[in-house]
PDB file of C-alpha atoms in Angstrom:
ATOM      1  CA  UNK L  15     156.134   2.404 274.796  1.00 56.00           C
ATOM      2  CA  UNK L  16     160.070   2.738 274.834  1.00 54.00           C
ATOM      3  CA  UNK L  17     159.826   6.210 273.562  1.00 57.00           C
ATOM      4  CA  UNK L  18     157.171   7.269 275.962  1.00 64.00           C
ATOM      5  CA  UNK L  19     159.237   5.382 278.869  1.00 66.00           C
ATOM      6  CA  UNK L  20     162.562   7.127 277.673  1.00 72.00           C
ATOM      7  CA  UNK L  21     160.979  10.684 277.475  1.00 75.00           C
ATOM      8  CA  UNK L  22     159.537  10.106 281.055  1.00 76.00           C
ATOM      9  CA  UNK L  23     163.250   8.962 282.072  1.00 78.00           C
ATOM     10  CA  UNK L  24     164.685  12.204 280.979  1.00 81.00           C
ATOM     11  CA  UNK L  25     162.113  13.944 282.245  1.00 78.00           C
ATOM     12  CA  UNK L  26     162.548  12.677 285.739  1.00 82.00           C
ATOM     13  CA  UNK L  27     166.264  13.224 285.925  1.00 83.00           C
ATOM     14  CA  UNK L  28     166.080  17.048 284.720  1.00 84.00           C
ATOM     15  CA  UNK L  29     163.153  17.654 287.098  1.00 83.00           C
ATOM     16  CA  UNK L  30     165.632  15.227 289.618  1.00 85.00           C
ATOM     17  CA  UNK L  31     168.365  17.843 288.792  1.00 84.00           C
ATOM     18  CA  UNK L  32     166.406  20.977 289.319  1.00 84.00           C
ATOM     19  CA  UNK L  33     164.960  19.337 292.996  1.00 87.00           C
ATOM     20  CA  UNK L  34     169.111  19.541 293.752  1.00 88.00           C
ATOM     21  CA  UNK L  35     169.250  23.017 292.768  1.00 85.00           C
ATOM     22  CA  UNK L  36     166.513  23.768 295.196  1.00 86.00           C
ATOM     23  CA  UNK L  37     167.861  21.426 297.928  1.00 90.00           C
ATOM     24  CA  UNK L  38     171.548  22.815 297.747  1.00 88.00           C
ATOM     25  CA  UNK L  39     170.994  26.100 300.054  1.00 86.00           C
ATOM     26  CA  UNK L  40     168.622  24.329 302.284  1.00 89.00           C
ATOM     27  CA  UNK L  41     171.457  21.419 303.049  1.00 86.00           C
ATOM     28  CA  UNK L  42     173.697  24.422 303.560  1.00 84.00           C
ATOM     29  CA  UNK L  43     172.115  25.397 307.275  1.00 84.00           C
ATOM     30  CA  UNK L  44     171.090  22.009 308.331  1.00 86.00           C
ATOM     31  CA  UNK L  45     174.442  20.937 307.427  1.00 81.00           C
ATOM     32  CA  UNK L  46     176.404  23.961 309.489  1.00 78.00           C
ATOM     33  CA  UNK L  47     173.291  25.065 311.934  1.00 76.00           C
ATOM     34  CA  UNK L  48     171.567  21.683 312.497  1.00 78.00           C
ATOM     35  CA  UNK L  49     168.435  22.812 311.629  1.00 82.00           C
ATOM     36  CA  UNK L  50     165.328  22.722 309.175  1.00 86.00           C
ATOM     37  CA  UNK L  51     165.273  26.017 307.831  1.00 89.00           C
ATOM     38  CA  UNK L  52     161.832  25.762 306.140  1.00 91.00           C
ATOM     39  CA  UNK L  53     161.523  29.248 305.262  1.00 92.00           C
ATOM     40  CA  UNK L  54     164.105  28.296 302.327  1.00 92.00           C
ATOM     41  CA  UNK L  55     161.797  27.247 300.192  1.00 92.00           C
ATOM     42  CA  UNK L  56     160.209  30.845 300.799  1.00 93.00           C
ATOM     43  CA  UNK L  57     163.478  32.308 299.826  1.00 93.00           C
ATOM     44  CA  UNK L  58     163.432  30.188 296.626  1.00 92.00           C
ATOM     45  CA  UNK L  59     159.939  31.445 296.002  1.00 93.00           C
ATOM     46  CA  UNK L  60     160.818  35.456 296.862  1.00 94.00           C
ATOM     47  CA  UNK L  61     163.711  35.300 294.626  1.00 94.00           C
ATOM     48  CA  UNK L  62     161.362  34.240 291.397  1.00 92.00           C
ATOM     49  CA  UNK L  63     159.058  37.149 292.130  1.00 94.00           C
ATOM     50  CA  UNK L  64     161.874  39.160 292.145  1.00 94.00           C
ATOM     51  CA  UNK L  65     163.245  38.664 288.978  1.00 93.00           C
ATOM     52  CA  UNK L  66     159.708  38.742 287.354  1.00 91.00           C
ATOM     53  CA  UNK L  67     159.077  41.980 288.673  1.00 92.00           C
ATOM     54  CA  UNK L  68     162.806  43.531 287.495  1.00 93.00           C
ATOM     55  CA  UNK L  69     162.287  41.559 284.221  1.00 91.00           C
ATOM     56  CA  UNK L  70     159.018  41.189 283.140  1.00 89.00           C
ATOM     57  CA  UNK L  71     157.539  44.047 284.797  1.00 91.00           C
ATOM     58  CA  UNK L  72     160.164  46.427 284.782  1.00 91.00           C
ATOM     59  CA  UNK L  73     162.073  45.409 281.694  1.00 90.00           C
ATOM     60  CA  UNK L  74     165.262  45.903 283.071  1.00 92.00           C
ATOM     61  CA  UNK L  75     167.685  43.896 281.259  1.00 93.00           C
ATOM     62  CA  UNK L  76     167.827  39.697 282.228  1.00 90.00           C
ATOM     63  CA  UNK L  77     171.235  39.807 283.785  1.00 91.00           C
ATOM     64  CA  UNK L  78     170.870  42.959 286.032  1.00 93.00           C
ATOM     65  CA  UNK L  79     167.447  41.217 286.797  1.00 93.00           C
ATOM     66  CA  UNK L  80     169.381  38.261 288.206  1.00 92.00           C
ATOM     67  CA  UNK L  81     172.038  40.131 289.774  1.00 94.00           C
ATOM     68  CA  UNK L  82     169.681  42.269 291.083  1.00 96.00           C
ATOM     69  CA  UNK L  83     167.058  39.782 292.515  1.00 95.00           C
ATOM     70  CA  UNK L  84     170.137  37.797 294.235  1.00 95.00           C
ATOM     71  CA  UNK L  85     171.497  40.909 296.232  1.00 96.00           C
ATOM     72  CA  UNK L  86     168.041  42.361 297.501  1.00 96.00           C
ATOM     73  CA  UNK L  87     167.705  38.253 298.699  1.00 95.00           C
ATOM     74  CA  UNK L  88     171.220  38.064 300.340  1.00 95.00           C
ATOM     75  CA  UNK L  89     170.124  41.627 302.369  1.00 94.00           C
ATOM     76  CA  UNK L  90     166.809  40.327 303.355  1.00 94.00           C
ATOM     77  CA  UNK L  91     167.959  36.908 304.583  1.00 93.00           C
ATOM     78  CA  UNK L  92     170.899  38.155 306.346  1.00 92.00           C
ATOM     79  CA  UNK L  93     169.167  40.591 308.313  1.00 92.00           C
ATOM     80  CA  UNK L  94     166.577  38.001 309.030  1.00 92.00           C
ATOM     81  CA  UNK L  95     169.455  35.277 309.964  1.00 88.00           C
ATOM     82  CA  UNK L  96     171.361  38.046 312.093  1.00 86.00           C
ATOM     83  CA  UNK L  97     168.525  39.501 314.360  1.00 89.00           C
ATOM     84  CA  UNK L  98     166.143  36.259 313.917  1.00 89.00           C
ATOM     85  CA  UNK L  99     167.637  33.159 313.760  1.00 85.00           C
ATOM     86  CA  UNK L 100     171.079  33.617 315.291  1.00 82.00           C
ATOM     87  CA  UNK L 101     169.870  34.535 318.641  1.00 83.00           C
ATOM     88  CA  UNK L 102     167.729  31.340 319.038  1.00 82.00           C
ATOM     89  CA  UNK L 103     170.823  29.503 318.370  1.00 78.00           C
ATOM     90  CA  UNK L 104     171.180  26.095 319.480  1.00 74.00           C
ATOM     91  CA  UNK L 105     167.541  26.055 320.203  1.00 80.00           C
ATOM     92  CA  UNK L 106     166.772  24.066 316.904  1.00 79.00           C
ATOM     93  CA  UNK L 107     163.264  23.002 317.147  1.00 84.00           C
ATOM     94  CA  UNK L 108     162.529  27.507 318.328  1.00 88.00           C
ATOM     95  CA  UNK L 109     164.874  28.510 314.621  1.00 88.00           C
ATOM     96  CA  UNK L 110     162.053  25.864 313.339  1.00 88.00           C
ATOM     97  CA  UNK L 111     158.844  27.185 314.035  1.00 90.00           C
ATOM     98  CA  UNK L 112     160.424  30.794 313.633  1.00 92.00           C
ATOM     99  CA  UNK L 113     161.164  29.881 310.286  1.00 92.00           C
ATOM    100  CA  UNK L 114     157.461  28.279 309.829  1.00 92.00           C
ATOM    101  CA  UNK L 115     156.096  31.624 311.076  1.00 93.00           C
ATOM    102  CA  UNK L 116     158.217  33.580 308.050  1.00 94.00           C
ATOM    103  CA  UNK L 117     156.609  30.947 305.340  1.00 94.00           C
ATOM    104  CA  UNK L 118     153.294  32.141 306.314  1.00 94.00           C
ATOM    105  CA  UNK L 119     154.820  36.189 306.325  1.00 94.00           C
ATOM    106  CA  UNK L 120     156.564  35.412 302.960  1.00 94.00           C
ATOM    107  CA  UNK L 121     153.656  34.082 301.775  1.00 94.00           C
ATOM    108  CA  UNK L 122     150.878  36.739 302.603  1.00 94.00           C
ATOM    109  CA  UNK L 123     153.598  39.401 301.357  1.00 94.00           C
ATOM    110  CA  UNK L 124     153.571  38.166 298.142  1.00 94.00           C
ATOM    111  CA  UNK L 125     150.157  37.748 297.792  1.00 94.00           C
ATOM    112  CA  UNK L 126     148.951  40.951 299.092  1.00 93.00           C
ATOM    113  CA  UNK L 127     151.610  42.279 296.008  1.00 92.00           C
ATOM    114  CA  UNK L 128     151.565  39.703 293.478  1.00 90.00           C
ATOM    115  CA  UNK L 129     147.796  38.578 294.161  1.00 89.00           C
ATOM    116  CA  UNK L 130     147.444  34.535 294.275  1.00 87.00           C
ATOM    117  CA  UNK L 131     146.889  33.831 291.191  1.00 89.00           C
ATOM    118  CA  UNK L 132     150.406  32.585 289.219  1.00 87.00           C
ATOM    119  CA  UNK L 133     151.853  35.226 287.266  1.00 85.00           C
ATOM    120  CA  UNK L 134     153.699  34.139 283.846  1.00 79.00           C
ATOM    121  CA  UNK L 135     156.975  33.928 284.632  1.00 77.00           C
ATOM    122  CA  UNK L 136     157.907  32.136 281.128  1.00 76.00           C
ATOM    123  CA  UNK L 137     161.482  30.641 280.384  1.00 72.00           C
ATOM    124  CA  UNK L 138     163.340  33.574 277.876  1.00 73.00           C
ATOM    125  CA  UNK L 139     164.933  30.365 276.171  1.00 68.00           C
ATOM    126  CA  UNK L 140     163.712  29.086 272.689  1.00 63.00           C
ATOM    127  CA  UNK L 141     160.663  26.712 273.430  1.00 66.00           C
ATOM    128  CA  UNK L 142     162.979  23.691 272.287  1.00 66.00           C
ATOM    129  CA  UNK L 143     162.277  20.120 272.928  1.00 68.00           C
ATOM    130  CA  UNK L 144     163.895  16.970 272.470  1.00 65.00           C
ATOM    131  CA  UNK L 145     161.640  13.444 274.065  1.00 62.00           C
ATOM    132  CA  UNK L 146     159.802  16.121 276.425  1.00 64.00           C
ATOM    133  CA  UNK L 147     163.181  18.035 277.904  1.00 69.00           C
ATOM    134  CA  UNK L 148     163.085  21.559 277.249  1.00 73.00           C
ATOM    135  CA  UNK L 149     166.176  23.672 276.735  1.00 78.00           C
ATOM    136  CA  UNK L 150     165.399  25.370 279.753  1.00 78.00           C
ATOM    137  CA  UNK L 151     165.109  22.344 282.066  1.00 79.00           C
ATOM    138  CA  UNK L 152     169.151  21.242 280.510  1.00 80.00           C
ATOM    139  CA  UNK L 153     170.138  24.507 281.330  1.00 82.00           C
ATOM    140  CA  UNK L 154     168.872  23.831 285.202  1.00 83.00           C
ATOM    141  CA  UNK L 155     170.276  20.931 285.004  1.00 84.00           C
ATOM    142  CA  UNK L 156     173.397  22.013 284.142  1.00 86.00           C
ATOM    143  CA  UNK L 157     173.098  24.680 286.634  1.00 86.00           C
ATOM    144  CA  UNK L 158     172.239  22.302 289.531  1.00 88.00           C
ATOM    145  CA  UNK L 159     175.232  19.971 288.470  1.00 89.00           C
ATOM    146  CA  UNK L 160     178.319  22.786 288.483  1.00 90.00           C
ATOM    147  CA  UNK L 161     176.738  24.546 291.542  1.00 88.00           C
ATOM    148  CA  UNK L 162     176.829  21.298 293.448  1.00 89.00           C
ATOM    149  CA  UNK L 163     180.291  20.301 292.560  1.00 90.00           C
ATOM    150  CA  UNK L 164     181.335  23.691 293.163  1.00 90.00           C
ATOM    151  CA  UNK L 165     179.632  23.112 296.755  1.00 87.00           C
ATOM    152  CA  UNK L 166     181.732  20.179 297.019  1.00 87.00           C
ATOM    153  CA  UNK L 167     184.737  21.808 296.043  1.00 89.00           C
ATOM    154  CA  UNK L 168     184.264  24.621 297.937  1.00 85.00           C
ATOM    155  CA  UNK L 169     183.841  22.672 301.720  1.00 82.00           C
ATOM    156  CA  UNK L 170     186.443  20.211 301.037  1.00 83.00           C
ATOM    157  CA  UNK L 171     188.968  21.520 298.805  1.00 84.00           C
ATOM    158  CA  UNK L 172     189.424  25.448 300.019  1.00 83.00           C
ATOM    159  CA  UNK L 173     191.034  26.305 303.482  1.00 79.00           C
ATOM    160  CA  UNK L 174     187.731  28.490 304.005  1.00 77.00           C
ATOM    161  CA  UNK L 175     184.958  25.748 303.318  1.00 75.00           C
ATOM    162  CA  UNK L 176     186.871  23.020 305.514  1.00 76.00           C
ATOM    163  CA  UNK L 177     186.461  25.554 308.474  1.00 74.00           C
ATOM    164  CA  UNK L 178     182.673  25.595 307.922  1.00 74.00           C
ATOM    165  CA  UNK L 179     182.552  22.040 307.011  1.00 71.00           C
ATOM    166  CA  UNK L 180     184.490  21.643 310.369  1.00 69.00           C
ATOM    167  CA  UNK L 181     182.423  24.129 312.061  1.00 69.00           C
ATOM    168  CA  UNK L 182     179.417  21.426 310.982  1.00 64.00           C
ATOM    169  CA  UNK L 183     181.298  18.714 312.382  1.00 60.00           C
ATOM    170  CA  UNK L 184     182.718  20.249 315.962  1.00 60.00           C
ATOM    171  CA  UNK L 185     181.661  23.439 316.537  1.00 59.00           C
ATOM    172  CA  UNK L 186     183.443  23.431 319.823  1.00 57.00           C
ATOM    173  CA  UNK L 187     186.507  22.240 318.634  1.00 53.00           C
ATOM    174  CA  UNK L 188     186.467  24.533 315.639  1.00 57.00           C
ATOM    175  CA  UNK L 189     186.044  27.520 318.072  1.00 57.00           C
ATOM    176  CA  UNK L 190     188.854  26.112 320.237  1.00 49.00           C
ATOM    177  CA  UNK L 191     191.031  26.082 317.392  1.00 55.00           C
ATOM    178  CA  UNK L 192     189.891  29.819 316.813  1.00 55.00           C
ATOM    179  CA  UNK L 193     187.466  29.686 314.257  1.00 63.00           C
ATOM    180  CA  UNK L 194     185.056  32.957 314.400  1.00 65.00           C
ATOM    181  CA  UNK L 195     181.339  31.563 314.752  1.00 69.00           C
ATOM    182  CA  UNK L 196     180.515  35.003 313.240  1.00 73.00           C
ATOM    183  CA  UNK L 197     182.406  34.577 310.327  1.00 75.00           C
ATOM    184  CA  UNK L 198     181.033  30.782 309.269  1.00 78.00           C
ATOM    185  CA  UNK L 199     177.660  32.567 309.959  1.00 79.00           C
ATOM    186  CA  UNK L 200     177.549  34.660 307.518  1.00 82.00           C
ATOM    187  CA  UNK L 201     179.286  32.733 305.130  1.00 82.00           C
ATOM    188  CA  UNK L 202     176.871  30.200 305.684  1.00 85.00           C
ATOM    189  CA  UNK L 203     174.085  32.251 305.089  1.00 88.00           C
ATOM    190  CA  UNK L 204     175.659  33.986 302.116  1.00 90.00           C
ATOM    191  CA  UNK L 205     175.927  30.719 300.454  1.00 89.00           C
ATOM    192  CA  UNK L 206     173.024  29.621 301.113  1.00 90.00           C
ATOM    193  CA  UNK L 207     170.885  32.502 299.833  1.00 93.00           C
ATOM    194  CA  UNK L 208     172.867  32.722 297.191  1.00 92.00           C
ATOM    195  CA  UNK L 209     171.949  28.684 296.489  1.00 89.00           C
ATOM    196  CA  UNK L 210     168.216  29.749 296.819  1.00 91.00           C
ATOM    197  CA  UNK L 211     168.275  32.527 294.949  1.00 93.00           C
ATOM    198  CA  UNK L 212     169.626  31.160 291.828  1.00 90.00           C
ATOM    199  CA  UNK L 213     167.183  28.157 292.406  1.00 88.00           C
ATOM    200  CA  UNK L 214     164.280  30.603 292.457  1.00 89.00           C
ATOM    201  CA  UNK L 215     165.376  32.065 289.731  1.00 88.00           C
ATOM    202  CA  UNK L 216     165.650  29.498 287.678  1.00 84.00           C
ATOM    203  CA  UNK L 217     163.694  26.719 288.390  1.00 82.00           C
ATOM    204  CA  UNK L 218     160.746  29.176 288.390  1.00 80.00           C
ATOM    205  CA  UNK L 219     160.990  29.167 284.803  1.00 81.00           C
ATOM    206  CA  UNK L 220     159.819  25.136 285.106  1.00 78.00           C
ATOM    207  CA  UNK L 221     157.002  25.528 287.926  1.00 77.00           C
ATOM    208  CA  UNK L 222     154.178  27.348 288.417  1.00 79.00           C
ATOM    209  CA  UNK L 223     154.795  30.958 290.272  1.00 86.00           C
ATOM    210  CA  UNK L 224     152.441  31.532 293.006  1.00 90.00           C
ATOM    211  CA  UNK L 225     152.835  32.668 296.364  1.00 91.00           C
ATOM    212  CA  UNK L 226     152.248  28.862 297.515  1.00 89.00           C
ATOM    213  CA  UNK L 227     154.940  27.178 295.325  1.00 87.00           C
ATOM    214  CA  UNK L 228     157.554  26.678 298.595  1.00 85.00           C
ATOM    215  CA  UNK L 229     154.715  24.353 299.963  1.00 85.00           C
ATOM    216  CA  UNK L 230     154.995  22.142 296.806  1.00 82.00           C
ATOM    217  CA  UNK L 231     158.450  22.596 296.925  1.00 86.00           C
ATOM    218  CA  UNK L 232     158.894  21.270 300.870  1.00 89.00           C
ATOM    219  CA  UNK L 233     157.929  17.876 300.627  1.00 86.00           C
ATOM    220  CA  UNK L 234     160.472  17.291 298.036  1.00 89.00           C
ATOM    221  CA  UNK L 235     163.350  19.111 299.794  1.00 89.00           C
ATOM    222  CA  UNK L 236     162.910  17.204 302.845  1.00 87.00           C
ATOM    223  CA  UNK L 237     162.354  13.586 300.972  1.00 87.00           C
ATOM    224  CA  UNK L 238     166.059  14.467 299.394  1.00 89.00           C
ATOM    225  CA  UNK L 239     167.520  15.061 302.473  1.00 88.00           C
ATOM    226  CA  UNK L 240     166.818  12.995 304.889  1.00 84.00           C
ATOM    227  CA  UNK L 241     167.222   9.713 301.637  1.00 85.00           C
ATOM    228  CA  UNK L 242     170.899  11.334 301.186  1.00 81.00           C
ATOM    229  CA  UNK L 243     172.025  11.610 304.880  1.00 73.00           C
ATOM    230  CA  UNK L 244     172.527  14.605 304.617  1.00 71.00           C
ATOM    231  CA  UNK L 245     175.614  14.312 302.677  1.00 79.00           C
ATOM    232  CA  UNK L 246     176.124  16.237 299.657  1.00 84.00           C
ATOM    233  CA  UNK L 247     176.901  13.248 297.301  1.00 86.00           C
ATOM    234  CA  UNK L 248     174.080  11.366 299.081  1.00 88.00           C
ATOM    235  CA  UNK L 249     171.833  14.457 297.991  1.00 90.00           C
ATOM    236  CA  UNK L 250     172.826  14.565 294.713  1.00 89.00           C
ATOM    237  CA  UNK L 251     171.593  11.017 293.812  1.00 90.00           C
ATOM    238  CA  UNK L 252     168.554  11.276 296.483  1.00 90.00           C
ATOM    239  CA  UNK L 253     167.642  14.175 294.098  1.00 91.00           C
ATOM    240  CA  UNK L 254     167.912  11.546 290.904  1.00 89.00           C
ATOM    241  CA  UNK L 255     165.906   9.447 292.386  1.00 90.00           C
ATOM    242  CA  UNK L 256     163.002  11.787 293.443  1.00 91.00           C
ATOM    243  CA  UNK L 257     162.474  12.795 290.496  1.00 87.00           C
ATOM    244  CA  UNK L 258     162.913   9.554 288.746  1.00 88.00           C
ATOM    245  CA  UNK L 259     160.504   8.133 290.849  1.00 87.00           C
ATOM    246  CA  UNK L 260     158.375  11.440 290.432  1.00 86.00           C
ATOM    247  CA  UNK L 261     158.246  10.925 286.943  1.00 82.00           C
ATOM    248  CA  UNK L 262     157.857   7.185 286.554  1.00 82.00           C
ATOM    249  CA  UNK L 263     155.198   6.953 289.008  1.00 81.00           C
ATOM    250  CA  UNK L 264     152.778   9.485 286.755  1.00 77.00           C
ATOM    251  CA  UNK L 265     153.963   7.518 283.404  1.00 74.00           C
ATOM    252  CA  UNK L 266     153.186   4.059 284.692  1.00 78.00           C
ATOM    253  CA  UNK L 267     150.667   4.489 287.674  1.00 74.00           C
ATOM    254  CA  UNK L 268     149.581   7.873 288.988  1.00 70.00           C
ATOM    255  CA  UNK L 269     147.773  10.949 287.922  1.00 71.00           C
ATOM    256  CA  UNK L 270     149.522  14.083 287.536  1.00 69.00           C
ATOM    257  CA  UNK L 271     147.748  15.357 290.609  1.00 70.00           C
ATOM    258  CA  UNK L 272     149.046  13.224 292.695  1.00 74.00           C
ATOM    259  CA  UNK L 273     152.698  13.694 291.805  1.00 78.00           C
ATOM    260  CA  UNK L 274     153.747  14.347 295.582  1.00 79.00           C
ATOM    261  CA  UNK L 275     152.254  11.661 297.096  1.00 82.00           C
ATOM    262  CA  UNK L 276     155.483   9.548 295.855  1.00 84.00           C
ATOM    263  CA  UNK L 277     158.155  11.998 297.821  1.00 82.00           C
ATOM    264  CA  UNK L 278     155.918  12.178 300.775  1.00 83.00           C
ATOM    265  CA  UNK L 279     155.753   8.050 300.689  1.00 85.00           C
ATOM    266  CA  UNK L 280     159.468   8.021 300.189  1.00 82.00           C
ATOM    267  CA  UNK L 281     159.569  10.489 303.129  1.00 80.00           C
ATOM    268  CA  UNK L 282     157.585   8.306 304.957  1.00 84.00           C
ATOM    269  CA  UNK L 283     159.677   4.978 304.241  1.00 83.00           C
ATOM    270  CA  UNK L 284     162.418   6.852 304.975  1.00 78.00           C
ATOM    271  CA  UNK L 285     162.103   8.255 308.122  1.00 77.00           C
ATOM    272  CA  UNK L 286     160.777   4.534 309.705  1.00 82.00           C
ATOM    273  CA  UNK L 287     163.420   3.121 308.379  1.00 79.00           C
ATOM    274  CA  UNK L 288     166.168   5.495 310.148  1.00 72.00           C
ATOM    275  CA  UNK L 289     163.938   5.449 313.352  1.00 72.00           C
ATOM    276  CA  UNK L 290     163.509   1.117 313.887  1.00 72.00           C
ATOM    277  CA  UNK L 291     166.766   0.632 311.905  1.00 64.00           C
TER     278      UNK L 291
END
C-alpha cells in the first residue's frame, strides 16, 4: 500500500512537472498578449511530429533533429503570429477563435501526413525505472524545472525580460517610456515557441503521438493556469498539483480513462470560485 501510494506520488509530480513544461510557452502570450492562445497546444503537438519525422523517419542524427524541429516551429509560428494574430490585436476573444480555427488546420495537416493513428515516437533513453518513474520522465522533469527558473530569471532579472514583463503589466506606459511593441512581439513569440517546441519534443516521448494529443493536452494547460493566477511561481505549483491530483485520483478512486475528468473538475472549482469570490 505505501509502495504503491509512493510510486503513484512520484508519478504525479513528474507527470506534474512535464504539465509545466507544456504550460510555460502558453503562459508566455497570455501573460504579455492577454490572451488564450489555444493553438499552443497544436504547436506542442507539430513540434513532436517533427522530430519523429527528422529522427525516426529520416535518421538524421537526435540533436540536429531537435535543433531542427525547433527552427522550422519558430518560422511557422512567427509568420502565423505576424500576419495572423498581431493584426487582431487587442481584440482578444477574435486572436481566440483564430487560434481555435488553426487547432482544427494543425490538426487535419497532420493527419492527412501522419494518418490518425499514433505513430511510435519512443523515448531514445534506457527503459529505466525506479517506483514507476522512468528516466525519461526525470529528464522532463528536470527540463521543465531549469526552463522555468530560467523563465523567471529571464523576466525579472535581465533589462530585456523586465521590458516584456512591463510590457504585460502597462503596455501604454511601457510604450510611453519607448519600448518597441514590435520588438516584445517577437520576443514574445520567440520564447514562446521555443517553450512549445521543446515541450513537444520532449514530453512526446511520455504521451501518446496523434494528431489529437493538444486536445488532451488543453484541459490541463488551462486547469494550471487559471489555479496559479497566472503567475509563474503560482504555475509552477498549480502544475504539482495537477498532476498530483491526476495521479492520486486513478490510484485511489478513478479509472485510467477518466484521468481528465479531475483537471476539468479543478477547472471547474476554479473558475466559480474566482467568479462569486
Amino acid at each position: 500500500m505505501l509502495l504503491g501510494f509512493s510510486s503513484a506520488l512520484l508519478i504525479g509530480i513528474t507527470e506534474g512537472l512535464m504539465y509545466l513544461l507544456v504550460t510555460l510557452g502558453f503562459f508566455m502570450t497570455l501573460k504579455v498578449w492577454n490572451f488564450f492562445n489555444v493553438w499552443h497546444v497544436s504547436v506542442v503537438t507539430l513540434a513532436a511530429y517533427l522530430t519523429y519525422h527528422f529522427y525516426y523517419i529520416l535518421h538524421l542524427p537526435l540533436t540536429f533533429s531537435i535543433i531542427l524541429s525547433i527552427l522550422v516551429v519558430i518560422g511557422i509560428g512567427l509568420l502565423i503570429a505576424k500576419y495572423l494574430y498581431h493584426p487582431l490585436q487587442g481584440s482578444s476573444f477574435t486572436q481566440m477563435i483564430l487560434s481555435l480555427g488553426l487547432v482544427f488546420a494543425t490538426q487535419a495537416t497532420l493527419e492527412m501526413i501522419f494518418g490518425s493513428n499514433p505513430v511510435p515516437y519512443n523515448s531514445p533513453l534506457p527503459a529505466v525505472n525506479f517506483l514507476g518513474v522512468s528516466l525519461t520522465s526525470v529528464l522532463i522533469s528536470i527540463l521543465s524545472l531549469v526552463l522555468a527558473g530560467s523563465l523567471w530569471y529571464f523576466l525579472r532579472k535581465t533589462r530585456r525580460g523586465r521590458i516584456v514583463y512591463s510590457f504585460s503589466d502597462n503596455p501604454l506606459l511601457a510604450e510611453f517610456r519607448g519600448r518597441n511593441p514590435e520588438t516584445i512581439f517577437i520576443y514574445t513569440w520567440t520564447i514562446s515557441l521555443i517553450l512549445a517546441a521543446l515541450a513537444g519534443i520532449f514530453s512526446g516521448w511520455s504521451l501518446t503521438l496523434v494528431p489529437t494529443m493538444g486536445w488532451q493536452l488543453i484541459i490541463i494547460v488551462f486547469s494550471i493556469t487559471l489555479l496559479g493566477f497566472t503567475r509563474l511561481e503560482g504555475i509552477v505549483v498549480s502544475s504539482l498539483v495537477i498532476g498530483i491530483s491526476m495521479s492520486l485520483g486513478v490510484y485511489f478512486l478513478l479509472p485510467s480513462s477518466y484521468k481528465l475528468a479531475i483537471p476539468l473538475t479543478i477547472l471547474i472549482i476554479v473558475y466559480i470560485v474566482r467568479k462569486y469570490r
